[in-house]
Short mmCIF file of C-alpha atoms in Angstrom, two decimals:
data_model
loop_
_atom_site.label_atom_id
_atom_site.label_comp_id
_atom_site.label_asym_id
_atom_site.label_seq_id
_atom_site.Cartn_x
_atom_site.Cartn_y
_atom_site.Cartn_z
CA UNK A 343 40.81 266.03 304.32
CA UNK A 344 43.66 264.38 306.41
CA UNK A 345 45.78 262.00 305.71
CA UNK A 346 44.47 258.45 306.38
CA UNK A 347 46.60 256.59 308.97
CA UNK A 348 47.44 252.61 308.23
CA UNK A 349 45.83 252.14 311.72
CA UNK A 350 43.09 253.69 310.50
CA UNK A 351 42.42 251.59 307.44
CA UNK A 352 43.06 248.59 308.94
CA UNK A 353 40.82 249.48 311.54
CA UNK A 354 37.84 250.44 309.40
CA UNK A 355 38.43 246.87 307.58
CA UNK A 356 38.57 244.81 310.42
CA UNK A 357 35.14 246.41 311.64
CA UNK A 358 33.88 245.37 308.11
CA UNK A 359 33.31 249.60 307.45
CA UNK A 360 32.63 250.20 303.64
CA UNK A 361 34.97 253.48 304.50
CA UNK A 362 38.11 251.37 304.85
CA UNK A 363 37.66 249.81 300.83
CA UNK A 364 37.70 253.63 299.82
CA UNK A 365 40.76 254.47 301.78
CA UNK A 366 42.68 251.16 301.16
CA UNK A 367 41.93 251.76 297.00
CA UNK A 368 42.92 255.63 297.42
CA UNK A 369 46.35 254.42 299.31
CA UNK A 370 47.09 251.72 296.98
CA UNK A 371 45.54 251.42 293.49
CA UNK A 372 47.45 253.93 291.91
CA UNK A 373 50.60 253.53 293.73
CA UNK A 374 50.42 249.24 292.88
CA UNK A 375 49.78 249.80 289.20
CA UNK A 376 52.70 252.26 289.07
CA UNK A 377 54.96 249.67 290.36
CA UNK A 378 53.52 247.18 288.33
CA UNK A 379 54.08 248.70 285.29
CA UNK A 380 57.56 250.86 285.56
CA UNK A 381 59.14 248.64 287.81
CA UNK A 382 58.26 245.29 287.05
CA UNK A 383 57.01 245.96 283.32
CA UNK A 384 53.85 244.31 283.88
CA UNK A 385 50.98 245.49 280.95
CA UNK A 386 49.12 248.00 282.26
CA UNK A 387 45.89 246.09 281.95
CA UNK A 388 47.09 243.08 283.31
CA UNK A 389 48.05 245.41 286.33
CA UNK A 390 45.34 246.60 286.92
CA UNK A 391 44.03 243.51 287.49
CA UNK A 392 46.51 242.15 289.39
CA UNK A 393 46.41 245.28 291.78
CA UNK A 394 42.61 245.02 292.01
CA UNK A 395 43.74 241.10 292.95
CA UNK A 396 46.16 242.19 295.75
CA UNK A 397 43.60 244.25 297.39
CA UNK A 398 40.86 242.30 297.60
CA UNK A 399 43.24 239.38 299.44
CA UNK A 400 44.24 242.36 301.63
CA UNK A 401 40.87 242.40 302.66
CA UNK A 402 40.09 238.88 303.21
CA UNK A 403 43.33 238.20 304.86
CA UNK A 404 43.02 241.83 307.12
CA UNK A 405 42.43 239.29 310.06
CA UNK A 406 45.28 237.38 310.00
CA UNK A 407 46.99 241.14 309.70
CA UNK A 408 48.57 242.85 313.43
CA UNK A 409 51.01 245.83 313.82
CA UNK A 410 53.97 244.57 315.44
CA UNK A 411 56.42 247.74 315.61
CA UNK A 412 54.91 250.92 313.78
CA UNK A 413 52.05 252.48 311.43
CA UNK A 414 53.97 251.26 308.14
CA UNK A 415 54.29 247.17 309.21
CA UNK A 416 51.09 247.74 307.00
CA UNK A 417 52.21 249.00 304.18
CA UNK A 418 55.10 246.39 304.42
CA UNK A 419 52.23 243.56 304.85
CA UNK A 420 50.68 244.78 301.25
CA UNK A 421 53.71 245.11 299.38
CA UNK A 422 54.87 241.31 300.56
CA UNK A 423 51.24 240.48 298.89
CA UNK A 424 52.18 242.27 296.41
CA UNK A 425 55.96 241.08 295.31
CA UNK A 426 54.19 237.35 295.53
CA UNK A 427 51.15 238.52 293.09
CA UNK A 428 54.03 239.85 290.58
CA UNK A 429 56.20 236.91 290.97
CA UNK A 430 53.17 234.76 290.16
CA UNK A 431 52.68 236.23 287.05
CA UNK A 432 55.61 236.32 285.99
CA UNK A 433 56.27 232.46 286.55
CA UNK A 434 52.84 232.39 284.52
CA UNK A 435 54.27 234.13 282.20
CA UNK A 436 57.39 232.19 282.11
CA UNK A 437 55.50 229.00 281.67
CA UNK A 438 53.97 229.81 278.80
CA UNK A 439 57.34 230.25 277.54
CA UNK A 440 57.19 234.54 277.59
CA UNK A 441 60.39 235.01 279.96
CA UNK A 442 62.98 235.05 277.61
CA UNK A 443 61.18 237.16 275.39
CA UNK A 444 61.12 239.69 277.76
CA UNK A 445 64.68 239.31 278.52
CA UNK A 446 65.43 239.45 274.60
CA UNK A 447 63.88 243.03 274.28
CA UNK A 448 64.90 244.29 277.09
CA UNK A 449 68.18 244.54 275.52
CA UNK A 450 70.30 240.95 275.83
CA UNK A 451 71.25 242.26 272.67
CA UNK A 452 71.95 245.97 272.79
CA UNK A 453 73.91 245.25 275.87
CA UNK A 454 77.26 246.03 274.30
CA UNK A 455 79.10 246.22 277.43
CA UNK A 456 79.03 242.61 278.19
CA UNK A 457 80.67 239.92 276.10
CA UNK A 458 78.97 236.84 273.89
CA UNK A 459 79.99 234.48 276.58
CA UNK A 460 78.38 236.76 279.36
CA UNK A 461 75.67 237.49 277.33
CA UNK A 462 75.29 233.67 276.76
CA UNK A 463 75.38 233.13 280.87
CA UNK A 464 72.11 235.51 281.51
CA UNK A 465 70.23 233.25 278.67
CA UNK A 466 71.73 230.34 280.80
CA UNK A 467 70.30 231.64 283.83
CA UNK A 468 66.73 232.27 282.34
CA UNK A 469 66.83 228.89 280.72
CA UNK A 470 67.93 227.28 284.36
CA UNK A 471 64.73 229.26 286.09
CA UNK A 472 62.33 228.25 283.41
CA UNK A 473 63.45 224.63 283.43
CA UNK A 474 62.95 224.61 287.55
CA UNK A 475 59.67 226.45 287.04
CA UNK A 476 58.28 223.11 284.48
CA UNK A 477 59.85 220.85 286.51
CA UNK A 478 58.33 221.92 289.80
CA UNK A 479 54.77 222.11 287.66
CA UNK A 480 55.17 218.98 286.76
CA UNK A 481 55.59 217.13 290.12
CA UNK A 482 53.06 217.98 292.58
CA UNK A 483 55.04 220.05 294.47
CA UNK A 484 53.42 223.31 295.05
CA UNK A 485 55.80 225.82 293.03
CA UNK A 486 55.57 228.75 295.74
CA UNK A 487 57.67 225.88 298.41
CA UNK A 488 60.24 224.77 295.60
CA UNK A 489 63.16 227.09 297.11
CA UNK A 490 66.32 228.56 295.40
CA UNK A 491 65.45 228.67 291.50
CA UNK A 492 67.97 231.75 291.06
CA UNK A 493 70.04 231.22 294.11
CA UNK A 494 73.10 231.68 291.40
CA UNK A 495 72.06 235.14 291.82
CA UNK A 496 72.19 235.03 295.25
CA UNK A 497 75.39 233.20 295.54
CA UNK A 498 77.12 235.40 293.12
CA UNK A 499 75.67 238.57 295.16
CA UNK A 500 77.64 237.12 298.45
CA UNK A 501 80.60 237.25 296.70
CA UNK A 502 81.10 240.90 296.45
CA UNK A 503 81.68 243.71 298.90
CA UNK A 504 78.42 244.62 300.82
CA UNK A 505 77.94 248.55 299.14
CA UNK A 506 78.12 246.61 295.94
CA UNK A 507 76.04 244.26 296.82
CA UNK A 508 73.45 247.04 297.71
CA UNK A 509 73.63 249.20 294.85
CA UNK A 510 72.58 246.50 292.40
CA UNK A 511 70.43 245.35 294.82
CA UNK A 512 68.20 248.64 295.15
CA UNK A 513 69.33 250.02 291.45
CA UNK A 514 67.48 247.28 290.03
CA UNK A 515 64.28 247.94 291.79
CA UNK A 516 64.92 251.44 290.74
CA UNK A 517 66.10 253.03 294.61
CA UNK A 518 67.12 256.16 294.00
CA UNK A 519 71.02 256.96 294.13
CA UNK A 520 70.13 259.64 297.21
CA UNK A 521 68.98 256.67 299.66
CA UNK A 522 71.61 254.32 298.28
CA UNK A 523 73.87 256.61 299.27
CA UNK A 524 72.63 257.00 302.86
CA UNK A 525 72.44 253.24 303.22
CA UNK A 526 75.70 252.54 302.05
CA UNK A 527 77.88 255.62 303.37
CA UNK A 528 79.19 256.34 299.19
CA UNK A 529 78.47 259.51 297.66
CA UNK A 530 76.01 260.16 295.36
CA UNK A 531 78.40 260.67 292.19
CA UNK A 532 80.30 257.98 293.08
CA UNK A 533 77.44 255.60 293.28
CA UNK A 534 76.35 256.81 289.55
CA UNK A 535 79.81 256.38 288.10
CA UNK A 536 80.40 252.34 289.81
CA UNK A 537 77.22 251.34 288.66
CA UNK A 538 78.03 250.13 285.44
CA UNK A 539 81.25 249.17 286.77
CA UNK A 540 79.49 246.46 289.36
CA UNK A 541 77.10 245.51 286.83
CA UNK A 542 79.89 244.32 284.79
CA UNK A 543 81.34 242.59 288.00
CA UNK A 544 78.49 240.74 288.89
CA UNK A 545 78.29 239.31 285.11
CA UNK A 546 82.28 238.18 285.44
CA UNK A 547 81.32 236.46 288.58
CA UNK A 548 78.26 235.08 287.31
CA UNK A 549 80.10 233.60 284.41
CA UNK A 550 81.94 231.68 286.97
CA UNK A 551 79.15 229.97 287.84
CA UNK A 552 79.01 227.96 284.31
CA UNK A 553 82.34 226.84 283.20
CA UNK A 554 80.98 225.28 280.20
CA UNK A 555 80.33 228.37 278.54
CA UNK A 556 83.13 229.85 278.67
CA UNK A 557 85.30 227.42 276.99
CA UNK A 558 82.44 226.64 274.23
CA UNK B 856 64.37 253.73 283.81
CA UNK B 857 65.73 251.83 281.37
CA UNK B 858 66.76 248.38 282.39
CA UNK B 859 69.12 245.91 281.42
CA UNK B 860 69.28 242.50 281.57
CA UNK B 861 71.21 242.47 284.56
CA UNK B 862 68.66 244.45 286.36
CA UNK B 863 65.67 242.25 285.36
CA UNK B 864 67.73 238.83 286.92
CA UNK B 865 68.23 240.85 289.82
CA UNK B 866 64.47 241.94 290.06
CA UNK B 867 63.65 237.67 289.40
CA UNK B 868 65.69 236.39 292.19
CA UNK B 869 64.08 239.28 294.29
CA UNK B 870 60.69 238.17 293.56
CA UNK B 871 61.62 234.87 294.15
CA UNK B 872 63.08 235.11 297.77
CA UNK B 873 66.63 234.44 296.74
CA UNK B 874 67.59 238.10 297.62
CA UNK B 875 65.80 240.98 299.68
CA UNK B 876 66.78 244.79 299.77
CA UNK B 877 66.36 245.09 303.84
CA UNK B 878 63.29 247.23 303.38
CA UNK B 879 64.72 249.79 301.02
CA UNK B 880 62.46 248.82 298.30
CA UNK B 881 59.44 249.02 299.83
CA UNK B 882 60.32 252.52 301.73
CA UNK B 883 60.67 254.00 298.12
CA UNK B 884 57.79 252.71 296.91
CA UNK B 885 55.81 254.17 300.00
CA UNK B 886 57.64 257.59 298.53
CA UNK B 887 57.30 257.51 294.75
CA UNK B 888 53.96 259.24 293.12
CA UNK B 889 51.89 257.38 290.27
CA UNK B 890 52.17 259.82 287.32
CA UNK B 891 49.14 257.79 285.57
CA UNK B 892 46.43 258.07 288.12
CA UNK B 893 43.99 255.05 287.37
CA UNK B 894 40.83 256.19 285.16
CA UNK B 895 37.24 257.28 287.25
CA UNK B 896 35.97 254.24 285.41
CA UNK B 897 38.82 251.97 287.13
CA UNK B 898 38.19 253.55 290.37
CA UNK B 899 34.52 252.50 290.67
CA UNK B 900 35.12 249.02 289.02
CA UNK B 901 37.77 248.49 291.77
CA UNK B 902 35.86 250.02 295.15
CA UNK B 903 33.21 247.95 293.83
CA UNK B 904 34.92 244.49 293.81
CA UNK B 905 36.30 245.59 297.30
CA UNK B 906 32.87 246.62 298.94
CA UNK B 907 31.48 242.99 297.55
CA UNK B 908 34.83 241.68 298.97
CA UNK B 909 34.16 243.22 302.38
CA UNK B 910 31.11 242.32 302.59
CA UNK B 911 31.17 238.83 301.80
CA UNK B 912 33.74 238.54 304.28
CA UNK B 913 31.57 240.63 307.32
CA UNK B 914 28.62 237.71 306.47
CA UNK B 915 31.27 234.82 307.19
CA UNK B 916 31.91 236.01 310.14
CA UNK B 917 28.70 237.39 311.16
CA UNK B 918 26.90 233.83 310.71
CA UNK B 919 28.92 230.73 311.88
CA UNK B 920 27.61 227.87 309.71
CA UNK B 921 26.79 225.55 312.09
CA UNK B 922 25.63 225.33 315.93
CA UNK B 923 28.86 223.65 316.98
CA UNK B 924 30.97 226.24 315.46
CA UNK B 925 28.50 228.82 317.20
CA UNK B 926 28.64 226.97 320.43
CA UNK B 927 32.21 226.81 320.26
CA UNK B 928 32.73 230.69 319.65
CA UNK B 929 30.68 232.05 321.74
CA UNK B 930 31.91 230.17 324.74
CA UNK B 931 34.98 231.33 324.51
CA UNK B 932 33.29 235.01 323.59
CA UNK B 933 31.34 234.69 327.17
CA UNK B 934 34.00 233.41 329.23
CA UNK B 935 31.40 230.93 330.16
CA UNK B 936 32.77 227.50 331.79
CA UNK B 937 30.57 224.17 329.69
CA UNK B 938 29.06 224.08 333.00
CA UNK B 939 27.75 226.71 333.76
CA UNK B 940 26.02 226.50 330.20
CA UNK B 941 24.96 223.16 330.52
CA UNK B 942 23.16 224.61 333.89
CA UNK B 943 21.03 227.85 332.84
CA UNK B 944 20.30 225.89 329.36
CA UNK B 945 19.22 222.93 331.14
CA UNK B 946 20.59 220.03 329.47
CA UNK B 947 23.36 217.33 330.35
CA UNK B 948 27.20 217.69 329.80
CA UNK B 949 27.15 215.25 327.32
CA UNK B 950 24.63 216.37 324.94
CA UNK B 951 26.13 219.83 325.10
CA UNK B 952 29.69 218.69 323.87
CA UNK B 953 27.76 216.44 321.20
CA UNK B 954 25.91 219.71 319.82
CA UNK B 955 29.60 221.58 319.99
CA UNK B 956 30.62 218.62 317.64
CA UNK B 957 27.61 219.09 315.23
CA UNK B 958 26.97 215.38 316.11
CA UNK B 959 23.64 215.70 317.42
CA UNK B 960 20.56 216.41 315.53
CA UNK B 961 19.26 219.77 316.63
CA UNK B 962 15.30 218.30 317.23
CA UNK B 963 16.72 216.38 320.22
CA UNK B 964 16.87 219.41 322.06
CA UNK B 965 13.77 220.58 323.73
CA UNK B 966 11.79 223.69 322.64
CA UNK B 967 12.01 225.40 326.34
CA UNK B 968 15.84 224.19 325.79
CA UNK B 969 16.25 226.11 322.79
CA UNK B 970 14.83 229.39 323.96
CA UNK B 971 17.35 229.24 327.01
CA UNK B 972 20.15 228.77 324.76
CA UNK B 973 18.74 232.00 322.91
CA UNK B 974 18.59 234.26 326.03
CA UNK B 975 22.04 232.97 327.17
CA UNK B 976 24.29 233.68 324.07
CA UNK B 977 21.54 236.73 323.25
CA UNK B 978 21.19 235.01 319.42
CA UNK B 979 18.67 236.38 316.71
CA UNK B 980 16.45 233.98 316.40
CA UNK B 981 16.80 233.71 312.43
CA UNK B 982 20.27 233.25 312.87
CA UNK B 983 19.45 230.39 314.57
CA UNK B 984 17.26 228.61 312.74
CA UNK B 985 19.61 229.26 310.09
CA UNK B 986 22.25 227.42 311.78
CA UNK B 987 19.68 224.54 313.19
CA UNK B 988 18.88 224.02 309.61
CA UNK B 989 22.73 223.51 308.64
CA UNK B 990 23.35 221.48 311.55
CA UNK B 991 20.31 219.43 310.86
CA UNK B 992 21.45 218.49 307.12
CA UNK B 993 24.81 217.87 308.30
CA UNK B 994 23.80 215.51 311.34
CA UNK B 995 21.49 213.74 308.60
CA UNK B 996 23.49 213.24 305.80
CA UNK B 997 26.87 212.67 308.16
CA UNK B 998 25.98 208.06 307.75
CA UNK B 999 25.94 208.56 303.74
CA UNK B 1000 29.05 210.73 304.24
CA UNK B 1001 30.77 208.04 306.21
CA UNK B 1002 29.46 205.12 303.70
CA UNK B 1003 30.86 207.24 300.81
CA UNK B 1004 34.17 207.41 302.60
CA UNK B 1005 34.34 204.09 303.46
CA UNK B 1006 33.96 203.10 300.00
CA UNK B 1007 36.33 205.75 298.92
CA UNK B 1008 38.57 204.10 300.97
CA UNK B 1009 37.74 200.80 300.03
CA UNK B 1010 38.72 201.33 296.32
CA UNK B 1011 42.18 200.30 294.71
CA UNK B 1012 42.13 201.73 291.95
CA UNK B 1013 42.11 205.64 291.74
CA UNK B 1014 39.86 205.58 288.31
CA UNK B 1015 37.03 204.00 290.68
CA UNK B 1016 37.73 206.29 293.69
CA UNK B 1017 36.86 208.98 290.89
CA UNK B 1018 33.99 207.56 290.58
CA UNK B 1019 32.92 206.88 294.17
CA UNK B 1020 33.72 210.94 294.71
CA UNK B 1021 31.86 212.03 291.65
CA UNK B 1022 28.71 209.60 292.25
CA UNK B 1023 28.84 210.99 296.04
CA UNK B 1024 29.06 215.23 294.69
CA UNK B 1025 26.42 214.83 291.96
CA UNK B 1026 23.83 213.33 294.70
CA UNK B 1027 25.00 215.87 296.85
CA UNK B 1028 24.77 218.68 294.55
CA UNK B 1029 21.00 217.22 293.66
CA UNK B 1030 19.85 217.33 297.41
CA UNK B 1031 21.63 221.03 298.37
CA UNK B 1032 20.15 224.30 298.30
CA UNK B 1033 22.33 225.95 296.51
CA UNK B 1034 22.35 229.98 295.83
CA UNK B 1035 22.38 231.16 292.37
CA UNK B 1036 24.02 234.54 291.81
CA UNK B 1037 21.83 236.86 291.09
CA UNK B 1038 21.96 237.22 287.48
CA UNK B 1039 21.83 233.72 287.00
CA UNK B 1040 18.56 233.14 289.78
CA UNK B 1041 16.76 236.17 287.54
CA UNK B 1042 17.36 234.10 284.19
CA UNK B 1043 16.19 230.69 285.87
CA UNK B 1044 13.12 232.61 287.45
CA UNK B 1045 12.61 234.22 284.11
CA UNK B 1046 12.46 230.97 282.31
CA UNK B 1047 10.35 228.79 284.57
CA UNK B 1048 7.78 232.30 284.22
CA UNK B 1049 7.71 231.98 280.36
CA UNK B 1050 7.14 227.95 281.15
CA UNK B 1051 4.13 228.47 283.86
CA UNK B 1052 2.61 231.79 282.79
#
């Protein structure tokens, strides 16, 4: 059988034709979970739920869907569905006070490469995000229009030189070196070596960002 | 991969918005192969959900709920001018705009009325009475609606606006025809059997 265009599927769901759930599912279920799970270390039950979740909106949203410039503005449509799904769960998640947790085992403490005070700015930074995330809960704002909760992050990004800026970018969403390497003009083995090195960086500059902690 | 801390702020300010990747993350996700491919099981669980999904969503658009909504659609779907409607169905300007505004009760129309409007717009006939029967509730219950909300508005205090909403809903929800899903119409069914038979 052929390869399934985007057009296709979104063609067969517009017209409401039970052929475009099968496609959409073989196209995305497996490739969603995946994500979910080694990328954003999301359980794999609860990703399959929250896959199952971001298709199903796909298809009651398909309407409001049009290709603007080529076959994959689809795929680009999903995976914005997608990253929003994730990010709610993990603000549910956060909320019922698992964030730091996660940060915990996922080795605040076997990071030897950074120092206490670093180490201490990261836990700063969760605590900042979960303290915006209650907040915003409890006024009535709707938490997906409260803007900047980790625009430390963002601001501490700008500060270094663009290829940096890129490699921890894409190295934290797991990019491979190859198409880092095309973006950004490095070499390959170059890229692999500075990694750690901007890591590092990015926590100096970070650390910059809350005074108080380093003098405590 | 193993990922540091570092990594996972990164991955939080990316889900919030505060930082994007151009693109580059969503091209290699387009690439990269699941190595767990979900279970048979999963599969039909999933296609299922969708097909309901699909359908549900082909019946909203295949029946407009009421006949202003209708009206409104498939004027536009025609081309036709209100006009030239108001001519072939035989009826004045007025009460045509009133029936796009589901402000007219659907038995002021004539019978011979009614079977022009069907020939013009080409409508199944029990799509229409579905819709005549919507519009009919609506146009009939649209005073109590505007007494409630009155009232509503009336109120100071938000504990008695609770009350005016809830009072309004449960007579609402005593009046309305409202579809059971199916497991739960077979276990009412079911019980008013063992009750009569």
């Amino acid at each position: 059988m052929g390869r399934v265009t985007n057009r296709q599927i979104v063609e067969e769901l517009k017209n409401g034709d039970r052929k475009g759930a099968g496609h959409l599912m073989d196209a995305y279920q497996d490739r969603l979970i995946s994500e979910a799970v080694s990328i954003f270390h999301i359980d794999s039950l609860d990703a399959e739920e929250l896959v199952s979740d971001v298709l199903l909106s796909v298809i009651q949203k398909i309407d409001s869907f049009k290709f603007t410039k080529s076959d994959g503005d689809f795929h680009f449509w999903v995976m914005t569905i997608f990253r929003n799904r994730i990010r709610d769960h993990v603000r549910h998640e956060t909320l019922k006070g698992g964030l730091m947790e996660r940060f915990e085992e996922s080795a605040l403490e076997n990071d030897q490469e950074y120092s206490g005070t670093e180490l201490e700015v990261v836990r700063a930074v969760v605590r900042q995000y979960e303290t915006s995330l209650h907040s915003s809960e409890k006024s009535a704002d709707d938490p997906r229009t409260v803007p900047g909760k980790l625009h430390v992050i963002a601001e501490t990004l700008d500060a270094m030189e663009t290829w940096e800026r890129v490699l921890l970018r894409c190295r934290a969403l797991d990019v491979p070196y190859e198409d880092i390497s095309q973006y950004t003009g490095k070499p390959v083995s170059q890229l692999k070596v500075y990694h750690q090195r901007v890591r590092k960086k990015f926590v100096k500059l970070l650390s910059e960002h809350y005074p108080e902690l380093a003098t405590s | 991969m193993k990922r540091n801390s570092i990594d996972k702020l990164i991955q939080l300010a990316f889900l919030e918005g505060d930082i994007t990747t151009h693109g580059l993350y969503e091209q290699t996700a387009v690439k990269r192969h699941s190595k767990t491919p979900a279970t048979a099981k999963a599969r039909r669980k999933l296609l299922e959900k969708l097909e309901a999904g699909l359908k549900a969503r082909q019946a909203t658009i295949a029946a407009p709920l009421t006949l202003g909504s209708f009206l409104r659609k498939a004027k536009m779907e025609h081309s036709f001018t209100t006009s030239e409607i108001v001519s072939r169905v035989g009826i004045s300007a007025n009460i045509y705009r009133m029936l796009e505004q589901d402000r007219l009760s659907p038995l002021k129309i004539s019978v011979v009325s009614w079977r022009r409007l069907i020939r013009v717009f080409e409508v199944p006939t029990d799509m229409l009475a579905e819709m005549i029967r919507r519009t009919y509730q609506l146009v009939f219950f649209a005073p109590s609606y505007r007494t409630t909300l009155a009232r509503y508005k009336q109120e100071k205090s938000r504990a008695k606006k609770f009350q005016v909403l809830e009072a309004a809903a449960r007579e609402l929800y005593a009046r309305a025809d409202l579809v059971l899903p199916p497991e739960e119409e077979q276990k009412l069914s079911d019980f008013i059997k063992t009750i009569t038979g």
